[in-house]
């Protein structure tokens, strides 16, 4: 890089050696500025205990700097932080206003931070304080709370009572896991309450404690909690109804619901033929209006006894809905299973030939056909015609050439053969008619949550799923590089703070763009002309790649020159709309600050 030096620097250049230091600032300044604005430093320092022998860098600044590293590098290993701090000493010292040393981020010190975060007393207070601060600063809506859970697998040893346990997993059931349960705030999808549980536990019994924690922190009635079918347990619904809160969740196809669902679908089909279903439309990504769902609703009374003579009674609405997209997916799946079943059935009885195994036992043949139908879940949908074939061949007895008087014997070759496979159109059509139907329950009134609003509200479930996606793909919670339970718990909570930072940053920028009715260019390298009004946090952070700080020092350590990569117009726009200002980066070029 060609640098034009001042006259003083040119004189020194001829007299002594120079030291040139380059630090990759990138998005670190933005992240630290955003976390400071969110009050992360103050909140952590307020609730985490500080030992009188502790180094001068507080727990709040320790967590913020570590999070900046994690969000930038996607690496939560403690062992790599010291080396990072060594290469970012000047930048971090300027941004924090204090001298940052590698020893402030030793493995032991970061372990102590995670131990503190793992304690429920500290963590719950931190969550509630951050929630109150974010809601007040950003004037966030507090109407809808989403609850869901995910699993994180690891290669840890399973111990009795430990967090890592085997359980139901969509990722890898052969590996032990932890369960992470999160309640998030709509519409931005910010984590409000996080719990880390052992991997074998079911979700059902843990909704109420998390709901109670969220409700106590928000201090307002009438919150709408949205969750999956596990949140629709009767005890959870009774708890919410008793405390004047609302719920919306699908019913699982088990127990009484499974028995009643057939009648509900039959009624829905009847109403469809009579054009009595409510049709709900929405806009797609192509700005086209498409049918999102159609359905009907009815009311019913609910009651739950508490075992001590008391009971909770309330009324709820059952929303019976059919999704055309889900129905199409189920139909396509059925077609695929029918085709696969027909192929596998035909393979049971190949034509005679060398190496072609034939079915010669009727019991085994019938069992093999049943297994194929059961495996593909198409019992009663295919008619299989088959026959018993006998092939007779005459052979001479003994060796030698045959003659008219030579003894002969007849050998029979028996096999079972499928002659025809026919689809049963009636049962298939009846099954397809029931595709796409699902039942939801809510205790919200139609005035508070209409049928159409309920559908569109539940369809926004992706907002909490984005939290899990960022946990796994942005901050890379898996694989876990910590072994002890308190470290696993504390690290998970720390990483959810990182997701909170990404979520709030994205929300604030999108809201600013919407209010000004403008869009941002330059966030899509693959299409430089493309503008967007809904940038993701990942793209806007990537827009700061290449920003660096160069420092020229004399051999004695005296600073001669600081040079900051000039910010582009797009970068300045992002900083302004986030309320951070361009001075956040420009201050790094000012000499003798924190050096």
JSON list of C-alpha atoms in Angstrom, two decimals, residues 478-584:
[
{"chain": "A", "resi": 478, "resn": "UNK", "atom": "CA", "xyz": [-22.01, -27.34, 16.89]},
{"chain": "A", "resi": 479, "resn": "UNK", "atom": "CA", "xyz": [-19.64, -28.93, 17.40]},
{"chain": "A", "resi": 480, "resn": "UNK", "atom": "CA", "xyz": [-19.33, -27.85, 21.03]},
{"chain": "A", "resi": 481, "resn": "UNK", "atom": "CA", "xyz": [-15.70, -27.35, 22.00]},
{"chain": "A", "resi": 482, "resn": "UNK", "atom": "CA", "xyz": [-16.45, -27.36, 25.74]},
{"chain": "A", "resi": 483, "resn": "UNK", "atom": "CA", "xyz": [-16.99, -30.47, 27.81]},
{"chain": "A", "resi": 484, "resn": "UNK", "atom": "CA", "xyz": [-18.28, -29.59, 31.27]},
{"chain": "A", "resi": 485, "resn": "UNK", "atom": "CA", "xyz": [-22.00, -29.01, 31.75]},
{"chain": "A", "resi": 486, "resn": "UNK", "atom": "CA", "xyz": [-21.65, -25.50, 33.15]},
{"chain": "A", "resi": 487, "resn": "UNK", "atom": "CA", "xyz": [-19.44, -24.53, 30.20]},
{"chain": "A", "resi": 488, "resn": "UNK", "atom": "CA", "xyz": [-21.95, -25.97, 27.70]},
{"chain": "A", "resi": 489, "resn": "UNK", "atom": "CA", "xyz": [-24.80, -24.08, 29.37]},
{"chain": "A", "resi": 490, "resn": "UNK", "atom": "CA", "xyz": [-22.89, -20.82, 29.64]},
{"chain": "A", "resi": 491, "resn": "UNK", "atom": "CA", "xyz": [-21.63, -20.99, 26.06]},
{"chain": "A", "resi": 492, "resn": "UNK", "atom": "CA", "xyz": [-25.15, -21.62, 24.73]},
{"chain": "A", "resi": 493, "resn": "UNK", "atom": "CA", "xyz": [-26.45, -18.57, 26.59]},
{"chain": "A", "resi": 494, "resn": "UNK", "atom": "CA", "xyz": [-23.54, -16.47, 25.32]},
{"chain": "A", "resi": 495, "resn": "UNK", "atom": "CA", "xyz": [-24.22, -17.51, 21.73]},
{"chain": "A", "resi": 496, "resn": "UNK", "atom": "CA", "xyz": [-27.90, -16.59, 22.06]},
{"chain": "A", "resi": 497, "resn": "UNK", "atom": "CA", "xyz": [-26.72, -13.11, 23.04]},
{"chain": "A", "resi": 498, "resn": "UNK", "atom": "CA", "xyz": [-24.84, -13.07, 19.74]},
{"chain": "A", "resi": 499, "resn": "UNK", "atom": "CA", "xyz": [-28.02, -14.05, 17.89]},
{"chain": "A", "resi": 500, "resn": "UNK", "atom": "CA", "xyz": [-29.83, -11.28, 19.76]},
{"chain": "A", "resi": 501, "resn": "UNK", "atom": "CA", "xyz": [-27.27, -8.76, 18.45]},
{"chain": "A", "resi": 502, "resn": "UNK", "atom": "CA", "xyz": [-27.75, -9.95, 14.85]},
{"chain": "A", "resi": 503, "resn": "UNK", "atom": "CA", "xyz": [-31.52, -9.86, 15.18]},
{"chain": "A", "resi": 504, "resn": "UNK", "atom": "CA", "xyz": [-31.73, -6.37, 16.66]},
{"chain": "A", "resi": 505, "resn": "UNK", "atom": "CA", "xyz": [-29.21, -4.99, 14.14]},
{"chain": "A", "resi": 506, "resn": "UNK", "atom": "CA", "xyz": [-31.21, -6.40, 11.24]},
{"chain": "A", "resi": 507, "resn": "UNK", "atom": "CA", "xyz": [-34.53, -5.16, 12.65]},
{"chain": "A", "resi": 508, "resn": "UNK", "atom": "CA", "xyz": [-33.32, -1.61, 13.29]},
{"chain": "A", "resi": 509, "resn": "UNK", "atom": "CA", "xyz": [-31.88, -1.25, 9.79]},
{"chain": "A", "resi": 510, "resn": "UNK", "atom": "CA", "xyz": [-34.97, -2.69, 8.09]},
{"chain": "A", "resi": 511, "resn": "UNK", "atom": "CA", "xyz": [-37.28, -0.44, 10.08]},
{"chain": "A", "resi": 512, "resn": "UNK", "atom": "CA", "xyz": [-35.22, 2.63, 9.21]},
{"chain": "A", "resi": 513, "resn": "UNK", "atom": "CA", "xyz": [-35.33, 1.74, 5.51]},
{"chain": "A", "resi": 514, "resn": "UNK", "atom": "CA", "xyz": [-39.09, 1.15, 5.65]},
{"chain": "A", "resi": 515, "resn": "UNK", "atom": "CA", "xyz": [-39.73, 4.48, 7.40]},
{"chain": "A", "resi": 516, "resn": "UNK", "atom": "CA", "xyz": [-37.69, 6.33, 4.78]},
{"chain": "A", "resi": 517, "resn": "UNK", "atom": "CA", "xyz": [-39.15, 4.20, 1.97]},
{"chain": "A", "resi": 518, "resn": "UNK", "atom": "CA", "xyz": [-35.74, 3.55, 0.53]},
{"chain": "A", "resi": 519, "resn": "UNK", "atom": "CA", "xyz": [-33.48, 0.62, -0.30]},
{"chain": "A", "resi": 520, "resn": "UNK", "atom": "CA", "xyz": [-29.80, -0.23, 0.02]},
{"chain": "A", "resi": 521, "resn": "UNK", "atom": "CA", "xyz": [-27.48, -1.08, -2.87]},
{"chain": "A", "resi": 522, "resn": "UNK", "atom": "CA", "xyz": [-24.24, -3.02, -2.82]},
{"chain": "A", "resi": 523, "resn": "UNK", "atom": "CA", "xyz": [-25.21, -5.88, -0.49]},
{"chain": "A", "resi": 524, "resn": "UNK", "atom": "CA", "xyz": [-25.39, -8.48, -3.27]},
{"chain": "A", "resi": 525, "resn": "UNK", "atom": "CA", "xyz": [-21.94, -8.95, -4.88]},
{"chain": "A", "resi": 526, "resn": "UNK", "atom": "CA", "xyz": [-23.45, -11.32, -7.42]},
{"chain": "A", "resi": 527, "resn": "UNK", "atom": "CA", "xyz": [-25.72, -8.51, -8.65]},
{"chain": "A", "resi": 528, "resn": "UNK", "atom": "CA", "xyz": [-24.27, -5.08, -7.94]},
{"chain": "A", "resi": 529, "resn": "UNK", "atom": "CA", "xyz": [-27.30, -3.25, -9.28]},
{"chain": "A", "resi": 530, "resn": "UNK", "atom": "CA", "xyz": [-29.67, -5.03, -6.93]},
{"chain": "A", "resi": 531, "resn": "UNK", "atom": "CA", "xyz": [-31.20, -2.96, -4.14]},
{"chain": "A", "resi": 532, "resn": "UNK", "atom": "CA", "xyz": [-32.98, -4.34, -1.09]},
{"chain": "A", "resi": 533, "resn": "UNK", "atom": "CA", "xyz": [-35.18, -2.94, 1.63]},
{"chain": "A", "resi": 534, "resn": "UNK", "atom": "CA", "xyz": [-34.89, -6.08, 3.77]},
{"chain": "A", "resi": 535, "resn": "UNK", "atom": "CA", "xyz": [-31.17, -6.73, 4.18]},
{"chain": "A", "resi": 536, "resn": "UNK", "atom": "CA", "xyz": [-30.04, -9.57, 6.42]},
{"chain": "A", "resi": 537, "resn": "UNK", "atom": "CA", "xyz": [-27.61, -8.98, 9.26]},
{"chain": "A", "resi": 538, "resn": "UNK", "atom": "CA", "xyz": [-25.17, -11.36, 7.63]},
{"chain": "A", "resi": 539, "resn": "UNK", "atom": "CA", "xyz": [-25.06, -9.34, 4.39]},
{"chain": "A", "resi": 540, "resn": "UNK", "atom": "CA", "xyz": [-24.70, -5.96, 6.06]},
{"chain": "A", "resi": 541, "resn": "UNK", "atom": "CA", "xyz": [-21.82, -7.24, 8.21]},
{"chain": "A", "resi": 542, "resn": "UNK", "atom": "CA", "xyz": [-20.16, -8.69, 5.13]},
{"chain": "A", "resi": 543, "resn": "UNK", "atom": "CA", "xyz": [-20.42, -5.23, 3.53]},
{"chain": "A", "resi": 544, "resn": "UNK", "atom": "CA", "xyz": [-17.68, -4.05, 5.94]},
{"chain": "A", "resi": 545, "resn": "UNK", "atom": "CA", "xyz": [-15.15, -6.67, 4.82]},
{"chain": "A", "resi": 546, "resn": "UNK", "atom": "CA", "xyz": [-11.86, -5.10, 3.86]},
{"chain": "A", "resi": 547, "resn": "UNK", "atom": "CA", "xyz": [-11.95, -2.21, 6.32]},
{"chain": "A", "resi": 548, "resn": "UNK", "atom": "CA", "xyz": [-8.54, -2.10, 8.00]},
{"chain": "A", "resi": 549, "resn": "UNK", "atom": "CA", "xyz": [-6.44, 0.04, 10.29]},
{"chain": "A", "resi": 550, "resn": "UNK", "atom": "CA", "xyz": [-2.77, 0.68, 9.46]},
{"chain": "A", "resi": 551, "resn": "UNK", "atom": "CA", "xyz": [-0.40, 2.07, 12.09]},
{"chain": "A", "resi": 552, "resn": "UNK", "atom": "CA", "xyz": [3.20, 3.12, 11.46]},
{"chain": "A", "resi": 553, "resn": "UNK", "atom": "CA", "xyz": [5.40, 3.25, 14.54]},
{"chain": "A", "resi": 554, "resn": "UNK", "atom": "CA", "xyz": [9.02, 4.02, 15.16]},
{"chain": "A", "resi": 555, "resn": "UNK", "atom": "CA", "xyz": [11.33, 1.41, 16.64]},
{"chain": "A", "resi": 556, "resn": "UNK", "atom": "CA", "xyz": [10.71, 2.98, 20.05]},
{"chain": "A", "resi": 557, "resn": "UNK", "atom": "CA", "xyz": [6.92, 2.49, 19.76]},
{"chain": "A", "resi": 558, "resn": "UNK", "atom": "CA", "xyz": [6.05, 6.10, 18.97]},
{"chain": "A", "resi": 559, "resn": "UNK", "atom": "CA", "xyz": [3.13, 6.40, 16.57]},
{"chain": "A", "resi": 560, "resn": "UNK", "atom": "CA", "xyz": [3.91, 8.24, 13.35]},
{"chain": "A", "resi": 561, "resn": "UNK", "atom": "CA", "xyz": [0.77, 7.64, 11.33]},
{"chain": "A", "resi": 562, "resn": "UNK", "atom": "CA", "xyz": [-2.67, 6.01, 11.59]},
{"chain": "A", "resi": 563, "resn": "UNK", "atom": "CA", "xyz": [-4.66, 5.36, 8.48]},
{"chain": "A", "resi": 564, "resn": "UNK", "atom": "CA", "xyz": [-8.17, 3.96, 8.28]},
{"chain": "A", "resi": 565, "resn": "UNK", "atom": "CA", "xyz": [-9.62, 2.51, 5.11]},
{"chain": "A", "resi": 566, "resn": "UNK", "atom": "CA", "xyz": [-12.12, 5.15, 3.88]},
{"chain": "A", "resi": 567, "resn": "UNK", "atom": "CA", "xyz": [-15.72, 4.10, 4.32]},
{"chain": "A", "resi": 568, "resn": "UNK", "atom": "CA", "xyz": [-17.85, 3.73, 1.22]},
{"chain": "A", "resi": 569, "resn": "UNK", "atom": "CA", "xyz": [-21.16, 5.52, 0.79]},
{"chain": "A", "resi": 570, "resn": "UNK", "atom": "CA", "xyz": [-23.04, 2.30, 1.47]},
{"chain": "A", "resi": 571, "resn": "UNK", "atom": "CA", "xyz": [-21.11, 1.66, 4.69]},
{"chain": "A", "resi": 572, "resn": "UNK", "atom": "CA", "xyz": [-21.76, 5.18, 5.92]},
{"chain": "A", "resi": 573, "resn": "UNK", "atom": "CA", "xyz": [-25.46, 4.79, 5.13]},
{"chain": "A", "resi": 574, "resn": "UNK", "atom": "CA", "xyz": [-25.67, 1.60, 7.16]},
{"chain": "A", "resi": 575, "resn": "UNK", "atom": "CA", "xyz": [-23.96, 3.18, 10.16]},
{"chain": "A", "resi": 576, "resn": "UNK", "atom": "CA", "xyz": [-26.19, 6.26, 10.03]},
{"chain": "A", "resi": 577, "resn": "UNK", "atom": "CA", "xyz": [-29.41, 4.26, 9.81]},
{"chain": "A", "resi": 578, "resn": "UNK", "atom": "CA", "xyz": [-28.29, 2.04, 12.71]},
{"chain": "A", "resi": 579, "resn": "UNK", "atom": "CA", "xyz": [-27.80, 5.19, 14.77]},
{"chain": "A", "resi": 580, "resn": "UNK", "atom": "CA", "xyz": [-24.09, 4.48, 15.26]},
{"chain": "A", "resi": 581, "resn": "UNK", "atom": "CA", "xyz": [-22.56, 7.24, 13.14]},
{"chain": "A", "resi": 582, "resn": "UNK", "atom": "CA", "xyz": [-19.42, 7.15, 11.01]},
{"chain": "A", "resi": 583, "resn": "UNK", "atom": "CA", "xyz": [-17.30, 8.45, 13.90]},
{"chain": "A", "resi": 584, "resn": "UNK", "atom": "CA", "xyz": [-17.35, 4.87, 15.22]}
]
